[in-house]
Amino acid sequence: MEKRNIGLLAHVDAGKTTLTEQLCFEAGMLRKAGSVDDGTAQSDFLAVERQRGISVRASTILLETGESEIHLIDTPGHVDFAAEVDRAISVLDAAVLIVSAAEGIQAQTELFYEALRAQGIAVLFFINKLDRTGSNAAAVIEEIQRKWGTRLIPLCRWEGEGTRACKVFSQSLSEEEALESLALGDDPLLTAYLSGQVLEDSQLWESLRRQTAAGTVCPLLAGSAMLGEGTSELLSALGRAFLPRARQEKLGGVVYQISHDRAAGKVAHVRLFGGQLHTRDTVSYTSNREGQKITQLRRYNGSRFQDIQAAGPGDAVGICGLGDIRVGDILGELPEQHASPLSVPLLKTQVLPEAGTDVHTLIAALTELAEEDPGLELHYLPGEEELDLSFTGPVQLEILSALAMERYQLALSFSPPGVIYKETPARAGRGREAYTMPKPCWAVIELAVEPLPRGSGFQFDSIVPNNQIFYRYQNHIREELPRALQQGLYNWEVTDLKITLCGGSHHTIHTHPLDFFLATPMALMDALRNTGTTLLEPVQRMRIAAPEDCAGRILGDMAVLRGEYDSPVIRDGRFLLDVRAPVATTLDYPVRLASLSGGQGVLSTRFDGYQECPLELGKTARRHGVNPLDRERWILTHRSAMQG
């Protein structure tokens, strides 16, 4: 039986989880489709998901259709949980991208489509909510074709759009519209079509599968998940329209999710691309090359699972026993993963636990929850007894609080969130540190620093020979620099720069093994003092849709918020505006938009990188620990730590 891993992706509220329920019903798994509103959806099994009516974790549903076994991965649609989708995409054979017939292409829709295409994942479009008043599937199809130049192959037709009486009917690939579009990308098929040959159904489906896998066409279906219209056609297409991704002989798999179980502890959810896994096997992975023993293999179906003894290519399984495994780890061997990050933590807050909470219990609990949500980053500062959290959006914190109470009975609150800025060198320059006193010590370092384009991150090079600074000491410098770059002149992370070790020396007698670790931050800060640093602020793209009479006030807001935009669009009484604006100025804009539009405005956002920011418009962070520029105190503090 062929195995396929197929993801369901959509902007929040496009009907993705409802569609999952209908597919389970069509496949005979359920007597009745569950409801998001009633909290009975199979794929939303966490209590907080059922209470909030949104998906916050990816979940796997097992469907069997004909000769295919489909692992259907239902992913979150809310922007705050895009990191959960990020990892899921890397393990898919194909994806169903759901678009609302009423709202059309939204910010997350664009982000998901581009990420899928970047990784070569085949896409099927499902236009949902045909029953909604204001539904306009033809306009959505036109928008898809105009925005991405996508050739769509319709697999159904519909009637009664915009009413609860809408109906969907399957459509053969031999229908003229589908056949002509298919033939455009298949020369033998085009020749046969033009010569009037009768084309077999199997030929047409084979052509569709090849072209879909190549990304030259996208199958198109439509319906109403709420009414169950179009779902049988979609289920049939899932088993026929997609080819499995290439398998390999050697063991290879990707960890796309972490969950925790009271009985088994950490569970790693893995997609296997090759090889076999068995219970009691010892397996190596990115975080542990020596390997650990598998204590249990599980096949999940929503919240339920069954024990299995073995798993092979195409399987999505839960693995127990790998205590230090992390999201993104690779089991065995795989070609390099080309991930396209969908979200970046842009906000920071301090965790404020209830009085009397044991800090070690709190850290253990939040570490587990952060392992489950790749969009959370936990930072504990023991010297200051401070627990900081980097996150994507406010809904994330609400969910985190609910899970902490539900699972660990921990009450949490948070300080007001702040934006995470960064720094970059303003110009090229050099820094030097000669740490030679008080003996015994010797570490002389010269660094050349140069700025790089936005998004380049950190690069390191060395032109110093081994006899000048032993390579093992050069490795100490290389290891320490990323840590030292966490706080620059304004105490933000320094990025988009190249650092070259261009000079220095060690001493065969006086150099202590840890001297270069101590001296590196001082040399770096000396270089940054000479180059100066420019503050960088995160920006996002916003798509605003509101009643036409709100246009003047929204445009006025954009001037205040430092927003950059092209000409707005007025369509069917709605005002549409695409804006690029700093995150810091737009944190509260959803509330503002709801107020001025009487709740009729819609705002969707996506991260769009960092840009230079005048210091007076940004913010300087509070430094944690001793500043390496305070040389005497830095040396005293770190020598004391080195000596125990």
mmCIF file of N, CA, C and O in Angstrom, residues 472-535:
data_model
loop_
_atom_site.group_PDB
_atom_site.id
_atom_site.type_symbol
_atom_site.label_atom_id
_atom_site.label_comp_id
_atom_site.label_asym_id
_atom_site.label_seq_id
_atom_site.Cartn_x
_atom_site.Cartn_y
_atom_site.Cartn_z
ATOM 1 N N ARG A 472 43.518 24.702 18.037
ATOM 2 C CA ARG A 472 42.550 24.391 19.102
ATOM 3 C C ARG A 472 42.113 25.666 19.819
ATOM 4 O O ARG A 472 40.962 25.783 20.253
ATOM 5 N N TYR A 473 43.021 26.645 19.935
ATOM 6 C CA TYR A 473 42.651 27.923 20.531
ATOM 7 C C TYR A 473 41.784 28.741 19.557
ATOM 8 O O TYR A 473 40.871 29.464 19.971
ATOM 9 N N GLN A 474 42.081 28.621 18.259
ATOM 10 C CA GLN A 474 41.232 29.298 17.273
ATOM 11 C C GLN A 474 39.809 28.746 17.324
ATOM 12 O O GLN A 474 38.837 29.495 17.133
ATOM 13 N N ASN A 475 39.678 27.447 17.585
ATOM 14 C CA ASN A 475 38.342 26.875 17.739
ATOM 15 C C ASN A 475 37.630 27.445 18.968
ATOM 16 O O ASN A 475 36.409 27.622 18.965
ATOM 17 N N HIS A 476 38.395 27.746 20.026
ATOM 18 C CA HIS A 476 37.800 28.381 21.208
ATOM 19 C C HIS A 476 37.222 29.753 20.834
ATOM 20 O O HIS A 476 36.134 30.124 21.283
ATOM 21 N N ILE A 477 37.962 30.511 20.031
ATOM 22 C CA ILE A 477 37.484 31.828 19.582
ATOM 23 C C ILE A 477 36.216 31.663 18.754
ATOM 24 O O ILE A 477 35.228 32.382 18.943
ATOM 25 N N ARG A 478 36.238 30.694 17.832
ATOM 26 C CA ARG A 478 35.072 30.441 16.972
ATOM 27 C C ARG A 478 33.840 30.056 17.811
ATOM 28 O O ARG A 478 32.729 30.489 17.535
ATOM 29 N N GLU A 479 34.048 29.246 18.840
ATOM 30 C CA GLU A 479 32.938 28.808 19.696
ATOM 31 C C GLU A 479 32.386 29.953 20.541
ATOM 32 O O GLU A 479 31.180 30.038 20.790
ATOM 33 N N GLU A 480 33.273 30.828 21.010
ATOM 34 C CA GLU A 480 32.852 31.879 21.932
ATOM 35 C C GLU A 480 32.172 33.041 21.227
ATOM 36 O O GLU A 480 31.303 33.712 21.814
ATOM 37 N N LEU A 481 32.515 33.319 19.979
ATOM 38 C CA LEU A 481 31.971 34.497 19.297
ATOM 39 C C LEU A 481 30.439 34.522 19.238
ATOM 40 O O LEU A 481 29.837 35.570 19.509
ATOM 41 N N PRO A 482 29.753 33.414 18.874
ATOM 42 C CA PRO A 482 28.278 33.494 18.864
ATOM 43 C C PRO A 482 27.688 33.877 20.215
ATOM 44 O O PRO A 482 26.694 34.605 20.277
ATOM 45 N N ARG A 483 28.288 33.406 21.304
ATOM 46 C CA ARG A 483 27.810 33.799 22.636
ATOM 47 C C ARG A 483 28.095 35.276 22.894
ATOM 48 O O ARG A 483 27.251 35.998 23.431
ATOM 49 N N ALA A 484 29.288 35.713 22.514
ATOM 50 C CA ALA A 484 29.659 37.114 22.744
ATOM 51 C C ALA A 484 28.796 38.058 21.918
ATOM 52 O O ALA A 484 28.550 39.206 22.320
ATOM 53 N N LEU A 485 28.333 37.611 20.772
ATOM 54 C CA LEU A 485 27.513 38.457 19.890
ATOM 55 C C LEU A 485 26.082 38.629 20.396
ATOM 56 O O LEU A 485 25.307 39.384 19.800
ATOM 57 N N GLN A 486 25.710 37.940 21.464
ATOM 58 C CA GLN A 486 24.346 38.058 21.978
ATOM 59 C C GLN A 486 24.052 39.445 22.547
ATOM 60 O O GLN A 486 22.900 39.852 22.632
ATOM 61 N N GLN A 487 25.120 40.200 22.919
ATOM 62 C CA GLN A 487 24.924 41.550 23.455
ATOM 63 C C GLN A 487 25.973 42.488 22.872
ATOM 64 O O GLN A 487 27.164 42.330 23.149
ATOM 65 N N GLY A 488 25.509 43.451 22.083
ATOM 66 C CA GLY A 488 26.407 44.420 21.477
ATOM 67 C C GLY A 488 26.471 45.704 22.277
ATOM 68 O O GLY A 488 26.246 45.726 23.495
ATOM 69 N N LEU A 489 26.753 46.807 21.607
ATOM 70 C CA LEU A 489 26.876 48.103 22.291
ATOM 71 C C LEU A 489 25.568 48.528 22.936
ATOM 72 O O LEU A 489 25.563 49.193 23.982
ATOM 73 N N TYR A 490 24.441 48.169 22.307
ATOM 74 C CA TYR A 490 23.128 48.520 22.853
ATOM 75 C C TYR A 490 22.480 47.325 23.550
ATOM 76 O O TYR A 490 21.298 47.335 23.854
ATOM 77 N N ASN A 491 23.276 46.267 23.731
ATOM 78 C CA ASN A 491 22.874 45.061 24.467
ATOM 79 C C ASN A 491 21.868 44.186 23.723
ATOM 80 O O ASN A 491 21.192 43.357 24.337
ATOM 81 N N TRP A 492 21.794 44.356 22.390
ATOM 82 C CA TRP A 492 21.001 43.457 21.550
ATOM 83 C C TRP A 492 21.947 42.533 20.796
ATOM 84 O O TRP A 492 23.140 42.837 20.658
ATOM 85 N N GLU A 493 21.409 41.439 20.265
ATOM 86 C CA GLU A 493 22.216 40.527 19.458
ATOM 87 C C GLU A 493 22.791 41.259 18.245
ATOM 88 O O GLU A 493 22.107 42.036 17.588
ATOM 89 N N VAL A 494 24.063 40.980 17.935
ATOM 90 C CA VAL A 494 24.727 41.583 16.776
ATOM 91 C C VAL A 494 24.685 40.576 15.624
ATOM 92 O O VAL A 494 25.028 39.404 15.795
ATOM 93 N N THR A 495 24.257 41.028 14.461
ATOM 94 C CA THR A 495 24.072 40.118 13.326
ATOM 95 C C THR A 495 24.543 40.774 12.028
ATOM 96 O O THR A 495 24.945 41.941 12.018
ATOM 97 N N ASP A 496 24.475 40.012 10.958
ATOM 98 C CA ASP A 496 24.841 40.490 9.614
ATOM 99 C C ASP A 496 26.262 41.068 9.602
ATOM 100 O O ASP A 496 26.492 42.223 9.268
ATOM 101 N N LEU A 497 27.220 40.216 9.961
ATOM 102 C CA LEU A 497 28.615 40.652 9.998
ATOM 103 C C LEU A 497 29.543 39.467 9.744
ATOM 104 O O LEU A 497 29.170 38.312 9.950
ATOM 105 N N LYS A 498 30.731 39.791 9.279
ATOM 106 C CA LYS A 498 31.793 38.804 9.132
ATOM 107 C C LYS A 498 32.936 39.193 10.064
ATOM 108 O O LYS A 498 33.331 40.357 10.116
ATOM 109 N N ILE A 499 33.422 38.209 10.806
ATOM 110 C CA ILE A 499 34.546 38.435 11.713
ATOM 111 C C ILE A 499 35.708 37.565 11.246
ATOM 112 O O ILE A 499 35.559 36.350 11.077
ATOM 113 N N THR A 500 36.841 38.195 11.039
ATOM 114 C CA THR A 500 38.040 37.474 10.607
ATOM 115 C C THR A 500 39.096 37.571 11.698
ATOM 116 O O THR A 500 39.436 38.677 12.149
ATOM 117 N N LEU A 501 39.585 36.423 12.134
ATOM 118 C CA LEU A 501 40.718 36.396 13.057
ATOM 119 C C LEU A 501 41.963 36.712 12.230
ATOM 120 O O LEU A 501 42.395 35.909 11.389
ATOM 121 N N CYS A 502 42.533 37.893 12.447
ATOM 122 C CA CYS A 502 43.607 38.353 11.566
ATOM 123 C C CYS A 502 44.952 38.490 12.271
ATOM 124 O O CYS A 502 45.967 38.827 11.640
ATOM 125 N N GLY A 503 44.990 38.256 13.586
ATOM 126 C CA GLY A 503 46.255 38.371 14.293
ATOM 127 C C GLY A 503 46.129 37.904 15.723
ATOM 128 O O GLY A 503 45.040 37.549 16.192
ATOM 129 N N GLY A 504 47.256 37.909 16.438
ATOM 130 C CA GLY A 504 47.256 37.498 17.829
ATOM 131 C C GLY A 504 48.343 36.483 18.100
ATOM 132 O O GLY A 504 49.179 36.185 17.238
ATOM 133 N N SER A 505 48.320 35.930 19.311
ATOM 134 C CA SER A 505 49.339 34.943 19.663
ATOM 135 C C SER A 505 48.922 34.165 20.898
ATOM 136 O O SER A 505 48.075 34.609 21.675
ATOM 137 N N HIS A 506 49.527 32.990 21.066
ATOM 138 C CA HIS A 506 49.420 32.231 22.305
ATOM 139 C C HIS A 506 50.828 32.116 22.905
ATOM 140 O O HIS A 506 51.820 32.513 22.269
ATOM 141 N N HIS A 507 50.904 31.556 24.095
ATOM 142 C CA HIS A 507 52.203 31.346 24.741
ATOM 143 C C HIS A 507 52.266 29.887 25.170
ATOM 144 O O HIS A 507 51.338 29.377 25.811
ATOM 145 N N THR A 508 53.354 29.221 24.807
ATOM 146 C CA THR A 508 53.423 27.781 25.074
ATOM 147 C C THR A 508 53.473 27.447 26.561
ATOM 148 O O THR A 508 53.147 26.321 26.954
ATOM 149 N N ILE A 509 53.844 28.409 27.397
ATOM 150 C CA ILE A 509 53.923 28.164 28.843
ATOM 151 C C ILE A 509 52.762 28.810 29.581
ATOM 152 O O ILE A 509 52.086 28.181 30.400
ATOM 153 N N HIS A 510 52.504 30.082 29.296
ATOM 154 C CA HIS A 510 51.567 30.850 30.113
ATOM 155 C C HIS A 510 50.102 30.710 29.701
ATOM 156 O O HIS A 510 49.213 31.012 30.502
ATOM 157 N N THR A 511 49.813 30.296 28.465
ATOM 158 C CA THR A 511 48.411 30.227 28.032
ATOM 159 C C THR A 511 47.662 29.127 28.774
ATOM 160 O O THR A 511 48.076 27.959 28.777
ATOM 161 N N HIS A 512 46.575 29.539 29.407
ATOM 162 C CA HIS A 512 45.663 28.609 30.082
ATOM 163 C C HIS A 512 44.632 28.148 29.049
ATOM 164 O O HIS A 512 44.248 28.925 28.160
ATOM 165 N N PRO A 513 44.157 26.894 29.124
ATOM 166 C CA PRO A 513 43.206 26.411 28.112
ATOM 167 C C PRO A 513 41.959 27.274 27.930
ATOM 168 O O PRO A 513 41.350 27.259 26.861
ATOM 169 N N LEU A 514 41.576 28.041 28.970
ATOM 170 C CA LEU A 514 40.356 28.841 28.866
ATOM 171 C C LEU A 514 40.617 30.319 28.558
ATOM 172 O O LEU A 514 39.683 31.113 28.494
ATOM 173 N N ASP A 515 41.875 30.700 28.361
ATOM 174 C CA ASP A 515 42.201 32.117 28.179
ATOM 175 C C ASP A 515 41.524 32.730 26.952
ATOM 176 O O ASP A 515 41.092 33.891 26.987
ATOM 177 N N PHE A 516 41.458 31.974 25.864
ATOM 178 C CA PHE A 516 40.884 32.552 24.648
ATOM 179 C C PHE A 516 39.363 32.708 24.757
ATOM 180 O O PHE A 516 38.777 33.574 24.114
ATOM 181 N N PHE A 517 38.734 31.852 25.578
ATOM 182 C CA PHE A 517 37.305 32.052 25.844
ATOM 183 C C PHE A 517 37.089 33.379 26.576
ATOM 184 O O PHE A 517 36.149 34.113 26.292
ATOM 185 N N LEU A 518 37.962 33.677 27.526
ATOM 186 C CA LEU A 518 37.830 34.903 28.318
ATOM 187 C C LEU A 518 38.130 36.144 27.475
ATOM 188 O O LEU A 518 37.450 37.170 27.594
ATOM 189 N N ALA A 519 39.146 36.050 26.610
ATOM 190 C CA ALA A 519 39.603 37.235 25.876
ATOM 191 C C ALA A 519 38.741 37.580 24.664
ATOM 192 O O ALA A 519 38.695 38.738 24.245
ATOM 193 N N THR A 520 38.079 36.584 24.085
ATOM 194 C CA THR A 520 37.322 36.823 22.845
ATOM 195 C C THR A 520 36.260 37.912 22.987
ATOM 196 O O THR A 520 36.176 38.817 22.139
ATOM 197 N N PRO A 521 35.398 37.898 24.026
ATOM 198 C CA PRO A 521 34.396 38.963 24.141
ATOM 199 C C PRO A 521 35.021 40.354 24.271
ATOM 200 O O PRO A 521 34.455 41.343 23.773
ATOM 201 N N MET A 522 36.167 40.459 24.926
ATOM 202 C CA MET A 522 36.809 41.765 25.063
ATOM 203 C C MET A 522 37.318 42.262 23.711
ATOM 204 O O MET A 522 37.177 43.443 23.382
ATOM 205 N N ALA A 523 37.915 41.363 22.917
ATOM 206 C CA ALA A 523 38.379 41.757 21.584
ATOM 207 C C ALA A 523 37.204 42.151 20.699
ATOM 208 O O ALA A 523 37.275 43.124 19.930
ATOM 209 N N LEU A 524 36.108 41.393 20.801
ATOM 210 C CA LEU A 524 34.924 41.703 19.986
ATOM 211 C C LEU A 524 34.348 43.064 20.349
ATOM 212 O O LEU A 524 34.062 43.886 19.459
ATOM 213 N N MET A 525 34.176 43.325 21.633
ATOM 214 C CA MET A 525 33.581 44.597 22.037
ATOM 215 C C MET A 525 34.493 45.771 21.691
ATOM 216 O O MET A 525 34.016 46.872 21.374
ATOM 217 N N ASP A 526 35.799 45.557 21.719
ATOM 218 C CA ASP A 526 36.721 46.602 21.282
ATOM 219 C C ASP A 526 36.509 46.888 19.792
ATOM 220 O O ASP A 526 36.513 48.053 19.366
ATOM 221 N N ALA A 527 36.301 45.834 18.999
ATOM 222 C CA ALA A 527 36.041 46.018 17.568
ATOM 223 C C ALA A 527 34.731 46.758 17.341
ATOM 224 O O ALA A 527 34.653 47.681 16.509
ATOM 225 N N LEU A 528 33.681 46.372 18.075
ATOM 226 C CA LEU A 528 32.385 47.025 17.891
ATOM 227 C C LEU A 528 32.425 48.487 18.344
ATOM 228 O O LEU A 528 31.743 49.345 17.773
ATOM 229 N N ARG A 529 33.218 48.761 19.356
ATOM 230 C CA ARG A 529 33.373 50.159 19.781
ATOM 231 C C ARG A 529 34.004 50.980 18.651
ATOM 232 O O ARG A 529 33.656 52.145 18.448
ATOM 233 N N ASN A 530 34.888 50.361 17.886
ATOM 234 C CA ASN A 530 35.549 51.063 16.778
ATOM 235 C C ASN A 530 34.675 51.152 15.526
ATOM 236 O O ASN A 530 34.752 52.130 14.783
ATOM 237 N N THR A 531 33.864 50.132 15.289
ATOM 238 C CA THR A 531 32.990 50.160 14.102
ATOM 239 C C THR A 531 31.713 50.939 14.368
ATOM 240 O O THR A 531 31.097 51.480 13.448
ATOM 241 N N GLY A 532 31.306 51.000 15.639
ATOM 242 C CA GLY A 532 29.972 51.496 15.954
ATOM 243 C C GLY A 532 28.952 50.464 15.490
ATOM 244 O O GLY A 532 29.244 49.603 14.651
ATOM 245 N N THR A 533 27.752 50.510 16.040
ATOM 246 C CA THR A 533 26.703 49.605 15.575
ATOM 247 C C THR A 533 25.438 50.388 15.261
ATOM 248 O O THR A 533 25.163 51.435 15.872
ATOM 249 N N THR A 534 24.698 49.872 14.304
ATOM 250 C CA THR A 534 23.412 50.449 13.900
ATOM 251 C C THR A 534 22.294 49.577 14.452
ATOM 252 O O THR A 534 22.363 48.348 14.361
ATOM 253 N N LEU A 535 21.295 50.205 15.009
ATOM 254 C CA LEU A 535 20.151 49.469 15.543
ATOM 255 C C LEU A 535 19.285 48.961 14.390
ATOM 256 O O LEU A 535 19.064 49.667 13.398
#
